[in-house]
PDB file of C-alpha atoms in Angstrom:
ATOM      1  CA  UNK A   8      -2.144 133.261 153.581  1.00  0.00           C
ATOM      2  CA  UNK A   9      -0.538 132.837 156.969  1.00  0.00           C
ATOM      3  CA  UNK A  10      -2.303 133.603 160.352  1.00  0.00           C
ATOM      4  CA  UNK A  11      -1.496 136.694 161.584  1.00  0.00           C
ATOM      5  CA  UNK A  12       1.018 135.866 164.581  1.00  0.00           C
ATOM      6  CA  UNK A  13       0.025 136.989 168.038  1.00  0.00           C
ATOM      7  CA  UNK A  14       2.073 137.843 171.322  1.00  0.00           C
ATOM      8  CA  UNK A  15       4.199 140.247 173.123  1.00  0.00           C
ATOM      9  CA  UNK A  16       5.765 141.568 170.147  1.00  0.00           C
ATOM     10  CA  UNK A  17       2.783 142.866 167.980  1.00  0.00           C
ATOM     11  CA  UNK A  18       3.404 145.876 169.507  1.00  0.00           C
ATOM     12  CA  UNK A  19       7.287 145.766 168.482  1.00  0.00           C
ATOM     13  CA  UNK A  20       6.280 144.612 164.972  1.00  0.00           C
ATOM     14  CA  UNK A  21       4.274 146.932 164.396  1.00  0.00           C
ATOM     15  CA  UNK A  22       6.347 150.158 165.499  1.00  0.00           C
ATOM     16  CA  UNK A  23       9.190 148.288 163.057  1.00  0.00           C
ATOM     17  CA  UNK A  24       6.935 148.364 159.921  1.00  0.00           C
ATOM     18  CA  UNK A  25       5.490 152.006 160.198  1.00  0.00           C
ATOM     19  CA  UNK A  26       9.033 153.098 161.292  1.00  0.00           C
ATOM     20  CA  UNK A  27      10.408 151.376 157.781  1.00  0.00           C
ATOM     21  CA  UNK A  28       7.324 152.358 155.562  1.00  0.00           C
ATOM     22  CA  UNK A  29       6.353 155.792 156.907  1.00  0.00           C
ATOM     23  CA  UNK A  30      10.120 156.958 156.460  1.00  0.00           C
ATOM     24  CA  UNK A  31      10.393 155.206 152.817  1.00  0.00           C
ATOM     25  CA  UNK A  32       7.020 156.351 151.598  1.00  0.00           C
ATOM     26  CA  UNK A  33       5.716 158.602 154.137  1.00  0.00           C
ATOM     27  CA  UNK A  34       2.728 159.222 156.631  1.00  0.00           C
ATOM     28  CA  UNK A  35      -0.078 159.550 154.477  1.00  0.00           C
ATOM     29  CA  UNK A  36       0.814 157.167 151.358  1.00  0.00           C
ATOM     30  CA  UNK A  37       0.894 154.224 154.180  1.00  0.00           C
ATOM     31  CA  UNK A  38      -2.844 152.824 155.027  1.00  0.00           C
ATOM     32  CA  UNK A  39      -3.528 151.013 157.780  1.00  0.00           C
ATOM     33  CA  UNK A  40      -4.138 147.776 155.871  1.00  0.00           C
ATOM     34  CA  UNK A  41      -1.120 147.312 154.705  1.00  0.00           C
ATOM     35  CA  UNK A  42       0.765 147.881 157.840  1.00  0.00           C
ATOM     36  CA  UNK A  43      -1.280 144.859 159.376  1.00  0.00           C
ATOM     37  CA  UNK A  44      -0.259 142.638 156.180  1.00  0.00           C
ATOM     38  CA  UNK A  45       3.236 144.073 156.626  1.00  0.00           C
ATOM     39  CA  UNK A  46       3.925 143.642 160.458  1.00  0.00           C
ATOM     40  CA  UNK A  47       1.763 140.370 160.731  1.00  0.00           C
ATOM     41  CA  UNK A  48      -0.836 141.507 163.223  1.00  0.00           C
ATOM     42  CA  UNK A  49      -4.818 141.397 163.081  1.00  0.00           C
ATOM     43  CA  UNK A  50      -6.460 144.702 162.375  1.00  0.00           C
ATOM     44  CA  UNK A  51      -7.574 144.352 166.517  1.00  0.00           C
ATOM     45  CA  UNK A  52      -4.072 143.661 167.804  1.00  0.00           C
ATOM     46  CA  UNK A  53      -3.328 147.034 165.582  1.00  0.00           C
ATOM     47  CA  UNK A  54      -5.938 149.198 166.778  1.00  0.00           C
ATOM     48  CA  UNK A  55      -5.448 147.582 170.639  1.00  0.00           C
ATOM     49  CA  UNK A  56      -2.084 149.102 170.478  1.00  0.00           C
ATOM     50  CA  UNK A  57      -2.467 152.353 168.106  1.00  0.00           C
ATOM     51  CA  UNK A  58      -6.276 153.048 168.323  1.00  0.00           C
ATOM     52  CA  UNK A  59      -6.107 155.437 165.441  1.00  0.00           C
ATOM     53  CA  UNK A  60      -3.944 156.392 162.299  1.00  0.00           C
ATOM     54  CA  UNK A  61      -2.786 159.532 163.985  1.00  0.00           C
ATOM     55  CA  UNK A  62      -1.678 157.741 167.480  1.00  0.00           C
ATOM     56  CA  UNK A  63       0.691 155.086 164.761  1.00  0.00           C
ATOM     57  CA  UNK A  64       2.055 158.319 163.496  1.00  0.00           C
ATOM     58  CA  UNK A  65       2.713 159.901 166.889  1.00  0.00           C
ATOM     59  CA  UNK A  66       4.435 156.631 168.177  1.00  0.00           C
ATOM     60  CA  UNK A  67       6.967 156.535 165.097  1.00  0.00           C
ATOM     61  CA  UNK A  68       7.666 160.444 165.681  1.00  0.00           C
ATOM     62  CA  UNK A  69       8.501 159.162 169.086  1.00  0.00           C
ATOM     63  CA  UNK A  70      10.735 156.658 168.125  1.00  0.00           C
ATOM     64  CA  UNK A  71      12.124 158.974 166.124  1.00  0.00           C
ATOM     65  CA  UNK A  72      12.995 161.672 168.504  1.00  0.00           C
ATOM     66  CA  UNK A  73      14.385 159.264 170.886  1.00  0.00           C
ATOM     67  CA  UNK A  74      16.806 157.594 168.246  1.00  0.00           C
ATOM     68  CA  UNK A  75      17.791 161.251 166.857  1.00  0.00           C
ATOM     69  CA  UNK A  76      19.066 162.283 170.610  1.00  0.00           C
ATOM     70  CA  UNK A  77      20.501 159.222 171.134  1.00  0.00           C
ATOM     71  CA  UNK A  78      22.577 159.030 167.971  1.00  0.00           C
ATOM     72  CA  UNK A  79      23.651 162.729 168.479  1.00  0.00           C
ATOM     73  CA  UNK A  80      24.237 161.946 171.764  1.00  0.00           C
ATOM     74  CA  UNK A  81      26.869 158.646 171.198  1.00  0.00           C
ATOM     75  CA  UNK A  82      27.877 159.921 168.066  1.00  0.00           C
ATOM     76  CA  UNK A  83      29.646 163.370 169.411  1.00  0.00           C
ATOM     77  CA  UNK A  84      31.194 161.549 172.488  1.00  0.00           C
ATOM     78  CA  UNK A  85      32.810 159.034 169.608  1.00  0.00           C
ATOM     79  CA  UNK A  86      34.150 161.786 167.832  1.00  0.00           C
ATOM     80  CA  UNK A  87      35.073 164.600 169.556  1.00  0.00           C
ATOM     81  CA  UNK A  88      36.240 165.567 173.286  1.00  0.00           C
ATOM     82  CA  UNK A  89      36.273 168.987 173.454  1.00  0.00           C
ATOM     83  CA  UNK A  90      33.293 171.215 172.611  1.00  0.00           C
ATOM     84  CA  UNK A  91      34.293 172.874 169.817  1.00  0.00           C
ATOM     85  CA  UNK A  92      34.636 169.448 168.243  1.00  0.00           C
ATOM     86  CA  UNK A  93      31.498 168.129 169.557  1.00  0.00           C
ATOM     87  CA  UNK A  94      29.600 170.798 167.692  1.00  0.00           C
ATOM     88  CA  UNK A  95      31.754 170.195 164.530  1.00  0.00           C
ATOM     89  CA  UNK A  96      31.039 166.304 165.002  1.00  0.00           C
ATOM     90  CA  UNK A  97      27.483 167.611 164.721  1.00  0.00           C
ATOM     91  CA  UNK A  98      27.533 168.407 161.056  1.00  0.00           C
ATOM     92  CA  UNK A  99      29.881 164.928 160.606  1.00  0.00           C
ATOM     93  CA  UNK A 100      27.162 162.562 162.157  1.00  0.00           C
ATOM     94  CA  UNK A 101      24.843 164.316 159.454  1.00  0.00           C
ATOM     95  CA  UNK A 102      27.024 163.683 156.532  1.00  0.00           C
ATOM     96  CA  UNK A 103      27.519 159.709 157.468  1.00  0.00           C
ATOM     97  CA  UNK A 104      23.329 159.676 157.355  1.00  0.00           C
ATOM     98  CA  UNK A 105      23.341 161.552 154.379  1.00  0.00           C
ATOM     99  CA  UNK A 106      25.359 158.544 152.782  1.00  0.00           C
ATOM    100  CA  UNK A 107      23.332 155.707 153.948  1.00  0.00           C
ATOM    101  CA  UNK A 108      21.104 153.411 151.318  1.00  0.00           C
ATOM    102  CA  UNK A 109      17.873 154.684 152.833  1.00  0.00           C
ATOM    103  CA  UNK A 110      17.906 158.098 153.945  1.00  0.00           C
ATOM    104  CA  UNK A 111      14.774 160.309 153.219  1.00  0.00           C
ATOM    105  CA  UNK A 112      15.556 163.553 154.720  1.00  0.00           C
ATOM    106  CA  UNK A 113      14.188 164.522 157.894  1.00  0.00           C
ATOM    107  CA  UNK A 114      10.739 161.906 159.262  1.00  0.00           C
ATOM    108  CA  UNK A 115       9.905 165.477 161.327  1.00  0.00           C
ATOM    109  CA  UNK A 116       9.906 167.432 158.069  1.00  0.00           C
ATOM    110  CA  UNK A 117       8.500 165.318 156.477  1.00  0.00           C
ATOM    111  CA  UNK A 118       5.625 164.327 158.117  1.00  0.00           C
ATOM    112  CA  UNK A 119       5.044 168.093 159.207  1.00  0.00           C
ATOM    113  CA  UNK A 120       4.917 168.476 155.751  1.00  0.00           C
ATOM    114  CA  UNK A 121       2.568 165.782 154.988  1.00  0.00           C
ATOM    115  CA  UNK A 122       0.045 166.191 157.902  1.00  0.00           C
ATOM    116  CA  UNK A 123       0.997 169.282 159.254  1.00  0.00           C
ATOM    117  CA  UNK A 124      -1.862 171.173 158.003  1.00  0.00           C
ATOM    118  CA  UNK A 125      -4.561 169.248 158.731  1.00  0.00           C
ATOM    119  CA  UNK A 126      -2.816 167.325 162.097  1.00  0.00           C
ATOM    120  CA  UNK A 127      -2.181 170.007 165.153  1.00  0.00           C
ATOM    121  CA  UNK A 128      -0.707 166.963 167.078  1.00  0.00           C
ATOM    122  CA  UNK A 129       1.708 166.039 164.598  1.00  0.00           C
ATOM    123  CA  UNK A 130       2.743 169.735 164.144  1.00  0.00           C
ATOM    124  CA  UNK A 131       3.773 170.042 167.550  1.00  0.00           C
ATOM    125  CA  UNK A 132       5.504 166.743 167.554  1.00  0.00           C
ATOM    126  CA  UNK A 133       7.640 168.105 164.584  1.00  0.00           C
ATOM    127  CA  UNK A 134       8.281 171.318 166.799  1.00  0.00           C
ATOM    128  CA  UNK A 135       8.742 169.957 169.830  1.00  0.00           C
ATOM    129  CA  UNK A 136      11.553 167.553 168.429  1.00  0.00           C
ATOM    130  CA  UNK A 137      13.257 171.069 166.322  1.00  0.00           C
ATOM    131  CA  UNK A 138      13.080 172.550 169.816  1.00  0.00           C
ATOM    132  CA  UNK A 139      14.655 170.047 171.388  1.00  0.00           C
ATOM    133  CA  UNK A 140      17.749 169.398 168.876  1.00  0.00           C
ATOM    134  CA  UNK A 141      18.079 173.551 168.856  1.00  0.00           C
ATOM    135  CA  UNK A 142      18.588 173.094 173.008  1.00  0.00           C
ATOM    136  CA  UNK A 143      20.915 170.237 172.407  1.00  0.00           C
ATOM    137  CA  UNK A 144      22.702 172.872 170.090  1.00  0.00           C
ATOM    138  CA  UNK A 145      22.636 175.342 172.799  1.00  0.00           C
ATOM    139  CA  UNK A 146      24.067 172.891 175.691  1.00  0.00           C
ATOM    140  CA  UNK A 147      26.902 172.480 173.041  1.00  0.00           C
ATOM    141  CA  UNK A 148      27.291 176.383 172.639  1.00  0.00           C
ATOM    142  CA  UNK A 149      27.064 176.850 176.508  1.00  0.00           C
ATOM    143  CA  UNK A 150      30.233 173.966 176.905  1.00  0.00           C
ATOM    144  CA  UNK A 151      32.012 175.729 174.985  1.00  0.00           C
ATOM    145  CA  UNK A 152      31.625 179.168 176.849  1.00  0.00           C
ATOM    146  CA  UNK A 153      29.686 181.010 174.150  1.00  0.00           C
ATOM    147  CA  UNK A 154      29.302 184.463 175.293  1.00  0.00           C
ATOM    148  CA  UNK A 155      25.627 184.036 173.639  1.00  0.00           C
ATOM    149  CA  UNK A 156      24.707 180.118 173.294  1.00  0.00           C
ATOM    150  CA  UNK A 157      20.817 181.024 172.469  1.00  0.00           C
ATOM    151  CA  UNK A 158      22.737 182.944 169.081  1.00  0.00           C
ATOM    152  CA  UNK A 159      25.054 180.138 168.229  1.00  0.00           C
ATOM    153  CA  UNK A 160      22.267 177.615 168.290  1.00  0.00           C
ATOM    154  CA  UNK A 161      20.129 179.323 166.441  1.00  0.00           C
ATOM    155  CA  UNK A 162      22.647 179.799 163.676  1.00  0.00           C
ATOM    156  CA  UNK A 163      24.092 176.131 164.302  1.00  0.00           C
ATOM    157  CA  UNK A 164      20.355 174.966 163.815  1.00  0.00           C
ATOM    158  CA  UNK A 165      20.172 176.847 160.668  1.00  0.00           C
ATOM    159  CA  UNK A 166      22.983 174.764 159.199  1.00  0.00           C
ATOM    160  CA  UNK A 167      21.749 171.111 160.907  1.00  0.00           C
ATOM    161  CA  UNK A 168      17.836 171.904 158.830  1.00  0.00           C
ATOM    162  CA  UNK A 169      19.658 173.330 155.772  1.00  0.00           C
ATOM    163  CA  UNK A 170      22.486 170.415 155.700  1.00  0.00           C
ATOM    164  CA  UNK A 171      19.740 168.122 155.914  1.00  0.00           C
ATOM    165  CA  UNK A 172      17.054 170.022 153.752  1.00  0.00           C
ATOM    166  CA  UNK A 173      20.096 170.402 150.882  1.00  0.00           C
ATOM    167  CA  UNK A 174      21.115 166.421 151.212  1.00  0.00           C
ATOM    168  CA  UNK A 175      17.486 164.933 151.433  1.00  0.00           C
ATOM    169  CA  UNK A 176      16.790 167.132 147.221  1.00  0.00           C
ATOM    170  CA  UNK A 177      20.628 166.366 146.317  1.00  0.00           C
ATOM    171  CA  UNK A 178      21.031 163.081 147.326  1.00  0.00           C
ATOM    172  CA  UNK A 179      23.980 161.749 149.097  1.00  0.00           C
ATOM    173  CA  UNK A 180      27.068 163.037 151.382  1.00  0.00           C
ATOM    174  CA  UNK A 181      28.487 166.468 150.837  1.00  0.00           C
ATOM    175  CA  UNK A 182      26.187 168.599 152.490  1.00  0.00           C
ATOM    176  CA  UNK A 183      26.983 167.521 156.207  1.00  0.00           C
ATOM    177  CA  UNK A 184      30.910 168.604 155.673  1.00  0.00           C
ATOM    178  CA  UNK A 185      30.174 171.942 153.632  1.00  0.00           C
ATOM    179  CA  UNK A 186      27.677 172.589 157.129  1.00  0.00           C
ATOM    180  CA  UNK A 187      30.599 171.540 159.237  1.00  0.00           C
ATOM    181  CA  UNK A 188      33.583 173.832 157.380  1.00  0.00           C
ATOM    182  CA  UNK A 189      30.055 177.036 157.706  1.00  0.00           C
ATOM    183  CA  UNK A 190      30.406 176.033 161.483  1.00  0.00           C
ATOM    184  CA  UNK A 191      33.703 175.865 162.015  1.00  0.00           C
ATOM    185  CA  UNK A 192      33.466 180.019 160.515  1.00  0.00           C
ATOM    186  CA  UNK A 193      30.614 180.255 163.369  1.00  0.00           C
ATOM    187  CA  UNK A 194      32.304 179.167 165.890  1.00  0.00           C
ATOM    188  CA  UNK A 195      35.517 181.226 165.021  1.00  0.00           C
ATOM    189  CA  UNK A 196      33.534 184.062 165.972  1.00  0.00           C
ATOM    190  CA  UNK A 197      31.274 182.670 168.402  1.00  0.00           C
ATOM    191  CA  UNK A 198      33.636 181.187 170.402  1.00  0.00           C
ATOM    192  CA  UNK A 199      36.472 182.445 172.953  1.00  0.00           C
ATOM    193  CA  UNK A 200      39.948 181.970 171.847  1.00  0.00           C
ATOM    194  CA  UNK A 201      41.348 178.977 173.564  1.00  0.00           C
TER     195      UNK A 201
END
């Protein structure tokens, strides 16, 4: 058995492992223990970063969130440039994920699911981060001149949890377009005739 290595990165490691395992296998199957053996830390370089179970879980929410915006974020600008087609490239970014080797559904879900009940931090983390992608939504609607952007997001946020709810029980891509052709119908009505 190796020494458990020690440095800058523990902290880095650490975040890397729950972030792989907590997605894979969730929040509450993971135990401590084995994210030490995994990420190569003592159990006191674990507990002097994350000084609890529930501040590990908070941390890969986090990560999480930030990754979600950002990858919404780049991957609309890639796509699209106007904002009809930034919304639609919404529903496209979902579909790629839905294809990948790994993906789990939603880590929000998810772990709201898991812990929800008996975690009121982790509850708000998963509504804070819905909140947030529903005002992302609505800065979309209000580009594209909505006449009522707090409507369209709310419908367009209907479609991003169902695309992703449908795809995480289904398995694979499919949902993400069938959400995008629903949006495109949305936004016929939602949006002023160019």
């Amino acid at each position: 058995m190796s020494e458990p290595r020690k440095g800058r990165g523990a902290r880095e490691r650490i975040l890397k492992t729950v972030e792989r395992l907590f997605y894979r296998e969730g929040v509450r199957a993971v135990g401590v223990d084995r994210v030490v053996a995994e990420s190569d830390v003592a159990k006191t370089t674990l507990y002097a970063h994350f000084p609890s179970k529930e501040d590990l879980i908070a941390a890969y929410l986090e990560h999480q969130h930030v990754e979600a915006l950002r990858r919404l974020g780049e991957g609309i600008r890639q796509l699209a440039r106007d904002p009809r087609g930034r919304i639609l490239a919404v529903f496209e970014l979902l579909d790629v994920w839905f294809g990948t080797e790994h993906f789990r559904g939603c880590a929000f879900t998810n772990a709201g699911l898991e812990m929800g009940g008996e975690s009121a931090e982790t509850r708000e983390r998963v509504r804070s981060h819905k909140l947030e992608v529903a005002r992302f939504l609505r800065a979309l609607a209000e580009e594209g001149m909505a006449p009522d952007p707090d409507a369209l997001a709310e419908e367009l946020m209907i479609l991003y949890e169902g695309a992703i709810t449908t795809a995480s029980l289904r398995g694979g891509p499919g949902p993400g377009l069938l959400a995008r052709r629903m949006a495109a119908r949305v936004l016929d009505d939602a949006l002023p005739r160019a």
